[in-house]
CSV table of C-alpha atoms and ligand atoms in Angstrom, one decimal:
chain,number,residue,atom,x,y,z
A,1,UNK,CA,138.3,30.9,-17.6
A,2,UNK,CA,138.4,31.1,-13.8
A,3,UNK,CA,138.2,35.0,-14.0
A,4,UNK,CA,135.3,34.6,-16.3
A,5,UNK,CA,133.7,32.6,-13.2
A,6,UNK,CA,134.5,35.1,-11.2
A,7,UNK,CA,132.8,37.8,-12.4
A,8,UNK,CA,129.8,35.3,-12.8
A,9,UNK,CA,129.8,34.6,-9.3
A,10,UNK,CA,130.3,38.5,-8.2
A,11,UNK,CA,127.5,39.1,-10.6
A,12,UNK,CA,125.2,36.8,-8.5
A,13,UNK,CA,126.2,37.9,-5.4
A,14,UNK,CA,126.0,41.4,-6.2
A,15,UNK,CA,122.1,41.1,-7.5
A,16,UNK,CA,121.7,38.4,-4.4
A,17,UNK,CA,123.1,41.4,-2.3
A,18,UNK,CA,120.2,43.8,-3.4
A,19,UNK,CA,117.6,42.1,-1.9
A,20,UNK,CA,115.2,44.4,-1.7
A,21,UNK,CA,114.1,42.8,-5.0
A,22,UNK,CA,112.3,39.5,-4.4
A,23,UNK,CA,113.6,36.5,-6.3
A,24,UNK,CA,110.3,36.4,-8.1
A,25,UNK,CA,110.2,39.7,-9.7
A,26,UNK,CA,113.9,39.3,-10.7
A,27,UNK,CA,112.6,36.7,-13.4
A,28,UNK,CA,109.9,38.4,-14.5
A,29,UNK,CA,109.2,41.0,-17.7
A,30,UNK,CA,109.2,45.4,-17.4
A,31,UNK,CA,105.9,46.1,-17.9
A,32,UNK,CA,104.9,49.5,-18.5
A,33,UNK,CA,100.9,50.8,-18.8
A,34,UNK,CA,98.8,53.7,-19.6
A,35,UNK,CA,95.7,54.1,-17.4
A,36,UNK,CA,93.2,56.3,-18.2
A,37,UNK,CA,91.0,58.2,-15.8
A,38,UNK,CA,87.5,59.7,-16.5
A,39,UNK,CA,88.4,62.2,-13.0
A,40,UNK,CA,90.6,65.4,-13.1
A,41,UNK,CA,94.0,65.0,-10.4
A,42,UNK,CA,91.1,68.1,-8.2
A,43,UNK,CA,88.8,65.1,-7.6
A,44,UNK,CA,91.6,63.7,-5.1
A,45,UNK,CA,89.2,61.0,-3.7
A,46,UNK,CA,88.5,59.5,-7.1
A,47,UNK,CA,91.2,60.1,-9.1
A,48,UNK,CA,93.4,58.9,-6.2
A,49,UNK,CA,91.7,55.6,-6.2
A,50,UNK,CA,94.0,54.7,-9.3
A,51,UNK,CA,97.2,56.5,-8.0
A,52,UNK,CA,96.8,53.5,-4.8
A,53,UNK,CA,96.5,51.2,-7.5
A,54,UNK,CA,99.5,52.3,-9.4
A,55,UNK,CA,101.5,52.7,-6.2
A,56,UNK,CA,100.4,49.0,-5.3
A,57,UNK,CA,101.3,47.3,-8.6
A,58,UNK,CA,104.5,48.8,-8.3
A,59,UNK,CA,105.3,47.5,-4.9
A,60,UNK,CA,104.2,44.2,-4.9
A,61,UNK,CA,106.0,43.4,-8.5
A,62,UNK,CA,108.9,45.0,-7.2
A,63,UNK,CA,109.1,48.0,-9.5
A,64,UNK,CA,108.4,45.6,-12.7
A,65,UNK,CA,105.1,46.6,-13.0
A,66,UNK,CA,104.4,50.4,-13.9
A,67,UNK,CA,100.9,51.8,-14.7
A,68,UNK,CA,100.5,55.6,-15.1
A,69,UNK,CA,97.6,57.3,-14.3
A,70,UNK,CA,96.1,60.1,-16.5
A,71,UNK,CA,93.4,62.5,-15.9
A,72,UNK,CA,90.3,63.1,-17.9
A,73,UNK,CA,91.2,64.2,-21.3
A,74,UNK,CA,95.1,63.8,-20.9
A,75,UNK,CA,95.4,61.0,-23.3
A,76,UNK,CA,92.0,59.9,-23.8
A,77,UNK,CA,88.5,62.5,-23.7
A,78,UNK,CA,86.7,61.8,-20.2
A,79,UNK,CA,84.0,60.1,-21.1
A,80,UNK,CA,85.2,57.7,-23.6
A,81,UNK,CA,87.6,55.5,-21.3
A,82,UNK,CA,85.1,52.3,-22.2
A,83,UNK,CA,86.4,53.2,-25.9
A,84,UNK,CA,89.9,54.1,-25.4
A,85,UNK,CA,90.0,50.4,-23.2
A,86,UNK,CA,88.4,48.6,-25.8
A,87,UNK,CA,90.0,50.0,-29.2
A,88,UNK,CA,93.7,49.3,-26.9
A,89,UNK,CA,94.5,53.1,-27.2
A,90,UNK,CA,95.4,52.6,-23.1
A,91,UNK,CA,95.6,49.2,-21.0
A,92,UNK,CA,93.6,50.3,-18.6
A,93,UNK,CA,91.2,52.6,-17.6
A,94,UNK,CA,88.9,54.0,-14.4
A,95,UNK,CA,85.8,55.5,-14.5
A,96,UNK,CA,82.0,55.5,-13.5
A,97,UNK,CA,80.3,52.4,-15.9
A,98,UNK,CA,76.9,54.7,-15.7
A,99,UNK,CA,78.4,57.1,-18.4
A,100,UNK,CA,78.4,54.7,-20.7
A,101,UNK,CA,74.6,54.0,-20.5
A,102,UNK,CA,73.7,55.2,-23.8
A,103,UNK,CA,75.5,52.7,-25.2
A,104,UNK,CA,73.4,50.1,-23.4
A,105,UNK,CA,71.7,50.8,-19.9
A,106,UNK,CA,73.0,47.7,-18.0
A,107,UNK,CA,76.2,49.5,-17.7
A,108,UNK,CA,75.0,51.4,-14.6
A,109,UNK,CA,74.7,48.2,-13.0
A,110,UNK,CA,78.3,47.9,-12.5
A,111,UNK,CA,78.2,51.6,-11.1
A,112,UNK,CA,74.6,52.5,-9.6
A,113,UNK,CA,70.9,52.3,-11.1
A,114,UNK,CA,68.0,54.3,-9.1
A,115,UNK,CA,66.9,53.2,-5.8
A,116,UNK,CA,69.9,51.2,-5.9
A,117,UNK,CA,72.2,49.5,-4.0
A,118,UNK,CA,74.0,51.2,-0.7
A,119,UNK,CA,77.5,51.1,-1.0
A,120,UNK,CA,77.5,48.0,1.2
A,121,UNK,CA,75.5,46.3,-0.4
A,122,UNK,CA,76.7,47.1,-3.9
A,123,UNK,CA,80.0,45.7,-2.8
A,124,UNK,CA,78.5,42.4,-1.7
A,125,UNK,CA,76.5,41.9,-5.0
A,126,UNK,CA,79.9,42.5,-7.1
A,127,UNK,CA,82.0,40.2,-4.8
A,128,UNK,CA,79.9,37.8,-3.4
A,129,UNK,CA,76.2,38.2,-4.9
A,130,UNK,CA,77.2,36.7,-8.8
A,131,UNK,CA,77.3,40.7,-9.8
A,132,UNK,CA,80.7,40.0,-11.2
A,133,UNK,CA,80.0,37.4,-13.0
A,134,UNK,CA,77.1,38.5,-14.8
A,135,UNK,CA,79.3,42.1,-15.2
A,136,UNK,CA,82.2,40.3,-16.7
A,137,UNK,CA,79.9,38.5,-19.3
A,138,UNK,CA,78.1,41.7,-20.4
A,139,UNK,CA,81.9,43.5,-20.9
A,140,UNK,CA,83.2,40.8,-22.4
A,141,UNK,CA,81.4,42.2,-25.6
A,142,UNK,CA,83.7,45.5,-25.1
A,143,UNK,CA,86.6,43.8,-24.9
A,144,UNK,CA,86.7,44.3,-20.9
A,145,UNK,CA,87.6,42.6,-17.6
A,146,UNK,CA,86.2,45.0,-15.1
A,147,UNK,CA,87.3,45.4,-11.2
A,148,UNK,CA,85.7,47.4,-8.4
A,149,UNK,CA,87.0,50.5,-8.1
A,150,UNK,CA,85.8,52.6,-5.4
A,151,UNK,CA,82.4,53.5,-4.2
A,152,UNK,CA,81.1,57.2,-2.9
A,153,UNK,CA,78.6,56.5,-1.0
A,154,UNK,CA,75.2,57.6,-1.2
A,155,UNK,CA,75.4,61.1,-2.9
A,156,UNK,CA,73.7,64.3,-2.3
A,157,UNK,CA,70.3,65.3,-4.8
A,158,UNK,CA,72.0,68.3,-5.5
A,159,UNK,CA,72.1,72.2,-5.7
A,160,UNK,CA,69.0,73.7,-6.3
A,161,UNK,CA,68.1,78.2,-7.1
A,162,UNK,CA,65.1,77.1,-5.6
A,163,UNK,CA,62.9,75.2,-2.7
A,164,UNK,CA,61.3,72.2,-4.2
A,165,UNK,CA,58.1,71.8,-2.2
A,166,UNK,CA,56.2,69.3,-4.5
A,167,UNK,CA,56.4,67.0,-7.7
A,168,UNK,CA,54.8,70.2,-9.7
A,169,UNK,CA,57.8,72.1,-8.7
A,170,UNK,CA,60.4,69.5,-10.6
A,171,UNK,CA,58.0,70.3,-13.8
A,172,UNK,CA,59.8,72.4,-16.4
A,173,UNK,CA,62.9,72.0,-14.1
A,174,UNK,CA,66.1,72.4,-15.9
A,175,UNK,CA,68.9,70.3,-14.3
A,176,UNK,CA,72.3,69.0,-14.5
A,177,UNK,CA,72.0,65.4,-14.0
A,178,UNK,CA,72.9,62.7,-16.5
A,179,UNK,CA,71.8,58.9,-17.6
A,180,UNK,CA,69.4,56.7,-15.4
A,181,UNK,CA,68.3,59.5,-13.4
A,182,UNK,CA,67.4,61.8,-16.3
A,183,UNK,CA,65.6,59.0,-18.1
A,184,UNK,CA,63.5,58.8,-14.8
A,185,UNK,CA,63.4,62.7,-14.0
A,186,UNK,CA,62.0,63.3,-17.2
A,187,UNK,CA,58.6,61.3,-16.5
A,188,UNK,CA,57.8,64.4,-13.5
A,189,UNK,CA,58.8,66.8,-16.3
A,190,UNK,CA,61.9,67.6,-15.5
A,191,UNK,CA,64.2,68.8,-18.2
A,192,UNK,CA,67.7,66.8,-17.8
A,193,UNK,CA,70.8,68.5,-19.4
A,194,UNK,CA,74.7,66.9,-19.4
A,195,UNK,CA,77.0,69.3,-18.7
A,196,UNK,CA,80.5,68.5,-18.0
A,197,UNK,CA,81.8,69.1,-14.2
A,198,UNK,CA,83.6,72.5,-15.1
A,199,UNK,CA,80.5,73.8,-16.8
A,200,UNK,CA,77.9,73.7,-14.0
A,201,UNK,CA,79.4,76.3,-12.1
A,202,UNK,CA,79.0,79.2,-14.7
A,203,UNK,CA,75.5,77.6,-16.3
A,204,UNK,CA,74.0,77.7,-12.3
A,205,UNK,CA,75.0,81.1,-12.1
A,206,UNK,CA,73.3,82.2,-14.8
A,207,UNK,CA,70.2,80.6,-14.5
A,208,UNK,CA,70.5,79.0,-17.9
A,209,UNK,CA,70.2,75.6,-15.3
A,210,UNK,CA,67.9,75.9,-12.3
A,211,UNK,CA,69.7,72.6,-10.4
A,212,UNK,CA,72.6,70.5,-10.6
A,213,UNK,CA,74.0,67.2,-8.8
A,214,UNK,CA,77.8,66.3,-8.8
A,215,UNK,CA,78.8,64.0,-5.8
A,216,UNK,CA,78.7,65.2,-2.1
A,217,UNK,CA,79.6,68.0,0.1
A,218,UNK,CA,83.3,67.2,0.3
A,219,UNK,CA,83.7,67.6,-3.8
A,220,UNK,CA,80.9,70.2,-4.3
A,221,UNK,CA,82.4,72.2,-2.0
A,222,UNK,CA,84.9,72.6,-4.1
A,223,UNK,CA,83.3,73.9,-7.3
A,224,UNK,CA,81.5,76.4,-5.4
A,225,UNK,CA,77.8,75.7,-5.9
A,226,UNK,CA,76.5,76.9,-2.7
A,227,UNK,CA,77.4,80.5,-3.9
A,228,UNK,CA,74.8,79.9,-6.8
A,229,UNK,CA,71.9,77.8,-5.7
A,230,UNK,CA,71.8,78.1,-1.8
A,231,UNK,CA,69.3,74.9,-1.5
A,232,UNK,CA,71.1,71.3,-1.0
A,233,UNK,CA,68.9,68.5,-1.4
A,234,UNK,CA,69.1,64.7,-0.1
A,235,UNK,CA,69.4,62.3,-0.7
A,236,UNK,CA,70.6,61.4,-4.0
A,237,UNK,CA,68.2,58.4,-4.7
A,238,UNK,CA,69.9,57.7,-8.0
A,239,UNK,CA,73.2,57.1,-6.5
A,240,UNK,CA,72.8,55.0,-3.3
A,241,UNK,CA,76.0,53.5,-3.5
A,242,UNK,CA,78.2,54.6,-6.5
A,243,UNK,CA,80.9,51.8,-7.5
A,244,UNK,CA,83.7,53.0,-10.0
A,245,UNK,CA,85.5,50.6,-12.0
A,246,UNK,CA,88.7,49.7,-13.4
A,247,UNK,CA,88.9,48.4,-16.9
A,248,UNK,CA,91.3,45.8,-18.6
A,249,UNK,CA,91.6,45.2,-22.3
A,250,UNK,CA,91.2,41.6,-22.2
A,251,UNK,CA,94.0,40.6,-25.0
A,252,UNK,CA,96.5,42.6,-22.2
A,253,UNK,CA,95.0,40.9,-19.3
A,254,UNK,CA,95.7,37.6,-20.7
A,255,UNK,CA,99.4,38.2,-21.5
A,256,UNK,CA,100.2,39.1,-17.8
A,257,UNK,CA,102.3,36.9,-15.6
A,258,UNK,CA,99.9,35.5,-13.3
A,259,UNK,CA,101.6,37.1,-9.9
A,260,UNK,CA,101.0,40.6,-12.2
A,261,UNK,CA,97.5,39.8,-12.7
A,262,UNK,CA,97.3,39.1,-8.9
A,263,UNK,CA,98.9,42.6,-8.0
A,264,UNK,CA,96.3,44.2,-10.0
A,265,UNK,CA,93.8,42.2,-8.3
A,266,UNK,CA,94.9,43.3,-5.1
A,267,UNK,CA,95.3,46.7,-5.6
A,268,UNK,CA,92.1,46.9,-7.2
A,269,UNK,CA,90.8,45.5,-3.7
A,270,UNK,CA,92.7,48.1,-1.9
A,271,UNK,CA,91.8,51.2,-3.7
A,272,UNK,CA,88.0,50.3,-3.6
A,273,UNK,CA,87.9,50.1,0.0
A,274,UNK,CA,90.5,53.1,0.6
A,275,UNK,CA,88.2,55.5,-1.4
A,276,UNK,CA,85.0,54.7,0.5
A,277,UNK,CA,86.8,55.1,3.8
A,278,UNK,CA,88.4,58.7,2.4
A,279,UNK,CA,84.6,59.7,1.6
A,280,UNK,CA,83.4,58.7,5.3
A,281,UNK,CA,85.6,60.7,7.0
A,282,UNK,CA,86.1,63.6,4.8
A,283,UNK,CA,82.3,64.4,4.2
A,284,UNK,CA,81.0,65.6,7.3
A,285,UNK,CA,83.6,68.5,8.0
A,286,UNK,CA,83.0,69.3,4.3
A,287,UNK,CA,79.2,70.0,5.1
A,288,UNK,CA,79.6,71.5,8.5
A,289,UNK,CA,82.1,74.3,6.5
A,290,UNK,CA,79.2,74.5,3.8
A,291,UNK,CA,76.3,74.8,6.3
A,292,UNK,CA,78.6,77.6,8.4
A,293,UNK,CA,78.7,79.5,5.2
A,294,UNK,CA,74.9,79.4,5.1
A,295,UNK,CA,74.0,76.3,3.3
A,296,UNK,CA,70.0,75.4,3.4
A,297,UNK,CA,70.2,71.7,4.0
A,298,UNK,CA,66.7,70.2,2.7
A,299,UNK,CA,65.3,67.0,1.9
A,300,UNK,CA,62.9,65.3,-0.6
A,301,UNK,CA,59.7,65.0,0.8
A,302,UNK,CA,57.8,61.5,0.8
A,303,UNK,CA,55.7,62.9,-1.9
A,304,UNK,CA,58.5,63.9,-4.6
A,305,UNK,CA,60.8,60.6,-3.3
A,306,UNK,CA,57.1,57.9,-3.8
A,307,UNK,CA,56.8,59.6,-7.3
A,308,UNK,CA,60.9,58.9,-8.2
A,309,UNK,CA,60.1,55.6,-7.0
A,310,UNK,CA,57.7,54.7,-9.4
A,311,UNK,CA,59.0,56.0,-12.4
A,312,UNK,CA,62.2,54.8,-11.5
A,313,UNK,CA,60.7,51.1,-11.4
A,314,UNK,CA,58.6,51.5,-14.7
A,315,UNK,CA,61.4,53.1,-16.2
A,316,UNK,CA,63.7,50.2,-15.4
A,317,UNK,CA,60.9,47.6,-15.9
A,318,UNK,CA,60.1,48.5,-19.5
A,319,UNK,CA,63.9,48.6,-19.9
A,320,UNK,CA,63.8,44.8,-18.5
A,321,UNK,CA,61.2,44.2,-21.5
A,322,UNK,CA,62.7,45.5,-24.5
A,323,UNK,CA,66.7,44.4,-23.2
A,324,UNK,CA,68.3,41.3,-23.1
A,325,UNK,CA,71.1,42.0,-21.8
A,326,UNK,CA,69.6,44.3,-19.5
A,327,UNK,CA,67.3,41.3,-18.3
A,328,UNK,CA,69.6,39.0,-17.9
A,329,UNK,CA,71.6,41.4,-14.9
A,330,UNK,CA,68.4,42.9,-13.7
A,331,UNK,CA,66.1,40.1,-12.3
A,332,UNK,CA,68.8,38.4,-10.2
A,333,UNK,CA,69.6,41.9,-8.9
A,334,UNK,CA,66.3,43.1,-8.6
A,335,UNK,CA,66.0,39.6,-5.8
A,336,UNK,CA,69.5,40.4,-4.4
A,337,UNK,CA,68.2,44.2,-3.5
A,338,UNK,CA,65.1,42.9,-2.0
A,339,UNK,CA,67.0,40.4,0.4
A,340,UNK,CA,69.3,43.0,1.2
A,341,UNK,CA,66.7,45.3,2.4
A,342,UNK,CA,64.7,42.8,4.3
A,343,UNK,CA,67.9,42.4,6.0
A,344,UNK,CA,69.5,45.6,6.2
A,345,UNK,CA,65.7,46.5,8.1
A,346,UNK,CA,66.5,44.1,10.9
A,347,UNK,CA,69.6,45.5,12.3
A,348,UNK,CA,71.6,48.1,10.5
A,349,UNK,CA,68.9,50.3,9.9
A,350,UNK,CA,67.4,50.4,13.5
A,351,UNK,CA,70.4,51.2,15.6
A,352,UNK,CA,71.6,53.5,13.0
A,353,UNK,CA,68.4,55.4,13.7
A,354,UNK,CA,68.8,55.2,17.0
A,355,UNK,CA,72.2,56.2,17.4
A,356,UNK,CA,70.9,59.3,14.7
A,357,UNK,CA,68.7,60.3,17.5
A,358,UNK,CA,71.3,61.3,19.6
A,359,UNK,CA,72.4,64.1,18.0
B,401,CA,CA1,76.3,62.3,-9.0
């Protein structure tokens, strides 16, 4: 009997001893996960987004909590992760919600609609503007409790053969670019086409595409468009501010421990802000390598921009019309972006100009 203590009390103070452990994790279940990823492990600023949130669940449950993070078409095909999360193939998942808008539009809400939000902003609707709310309602129909998940930043209107000098030029235009924007670009005439991220390369080359947009220069530098289409084009009005998401099946959500669920809350937190801040800093070295190599750095003129504007708006207004659920997200957003701009117009956007002029 006493020895039986004994070894009791030993066994206490030996798991007391490693105490590296907090008390709380000690009590609580091994939980292992399957994330999947709509990014390949090259896109290191996006995919990395849910290698901090892996690392961050681990540490904060002490090791009790394990997610793995797979890339596109590991486990689950790229652009399916809304599936994969929803049919409980995976636990979780990250990806851009705008790939999912031919299953219903007010997905790119979550992610980024034309003449969006800024990244800023974006981040206020979601957290503090009721965006989350009236995001969470729309995935509860897929099963879903979505998280931000990183933002880009405004991205780049692409890689283009040729100079585009006016609206006439986009007509007969055969480009990479997918969703919202196509919808838009093809009231100019421009043909959209979807081509996966390891296509474009090859397709640009051969002139069997005439333009394509991916992200910005720090991620197109990598796939090497500026051998094939020496033109770069900004900005990329149909991603202002680009939010990716995290996914949670609901039914696995609710059987967490609520200090788990709080982990992934946190992380979630920290992995959205770290990617923006890894965009900042690594983009403009990126495009100073790109414009060294000989780069031609253009814009949009007012002309082609006004006429992107205005189909952009009728575009999403007869959206508004014929979708509910659409509706329902778009008018209080459509009053949020309006009071953002008003105030955005006040302060941020004249010293930034200023401080611009200073090159
Ligand atoms: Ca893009």
């Amino acid at each position: 009997m006493e020895r039986r203590s004994f070894i009791k009390k030993a066994a206490v103070g030996a798991s007391a001893g490693a105490i590296a452990v907090p008390a709380l994790a000690q009590s609580q279940p091994t939980i292992n996960w399957r994330l999947a990823s709509s990014f390949p492990k090259s896109l290191d600023t996006i995919f990395g987004a849910a290698e901090t949130l892996t690392k961050r669940v681990s540490s904060l449950t002490g090791g009790k909590f394990n997610i793995r993070a797979f890339a596109g078409g590991e486990i689950v095909p790229a652009l399916q992760v809304v599936d994969a999360v929803q049919a409980g193939t995976v636990e979780m998942g990250h990806s851009a919600s705008y790939y999912y808008f031919g299953k219903d539009p007010a997905f790119a809400f979550d992610c980024a609609v034309p003449f969006g939000l800024n990244s800023r902003q974006q981040t206020a609707w979601f957290d503090q503007g009721g965006g989350r709310q009236l995001m969470r309602d729309f995935f509860k129909d897929y099963g879903i409790v979505n998280f931000m998940g990183g933002n880009t930043g405004c991205q780049m209107g692409g890689w283009f053969r040729k100079e585009i000098n006016s609206v006439k030029d986009l007509d007969g235009l055969k480009m990479r670019i997918g969703g919202f924007a196509g919808r838009v670009m093809q009231r100019l005439g421009l043909v959209p086409q979807q081509i996966a991220g390891g296509d474009i390369y090859p397709a640009l080359e051969k002139g069997t595409i005439d333009a394509a947009e991916w992200v910005g220069p720090y991620d197109d530098e990598k796939l090497g468009f500026n051998k094939v289409a020496p033109f770069y084009y900004s900005p990329g009005w149909w991603e202002a501010g680009p939010q990716l998401s995290f996914y949670v099946g609901i039914k696995e959500w609710e059987k967490l421990p609520k200090d788990y669920q709080s982990a992934v809350e946190v992380a979630t937190y920290e992995a959205h802000v770290v990617m923006q801040a890894e965009y900042d800093a690594k983009n403009p070295a990126a495009l100073a390598r790109l414009l060294k190599g000989g780069v031609k750095l253009r814009s949009f003129s007012k002309p082609i921009m006004d006429a992107c504007y205005k189909a952009a708006n009728d575009v999403m207004e007869e959206e508004a019309a014929k979708n509910a659920k659409f509706k329902k997200i778009y008018d209080p957003w459509k009053r949020f972006r309006h009071d953002q701009n008003q105030w955005f117009s006040v302060a941020e956007a004249p010293l930034q100009n200023y401080m611009i002029s200073h090159k």
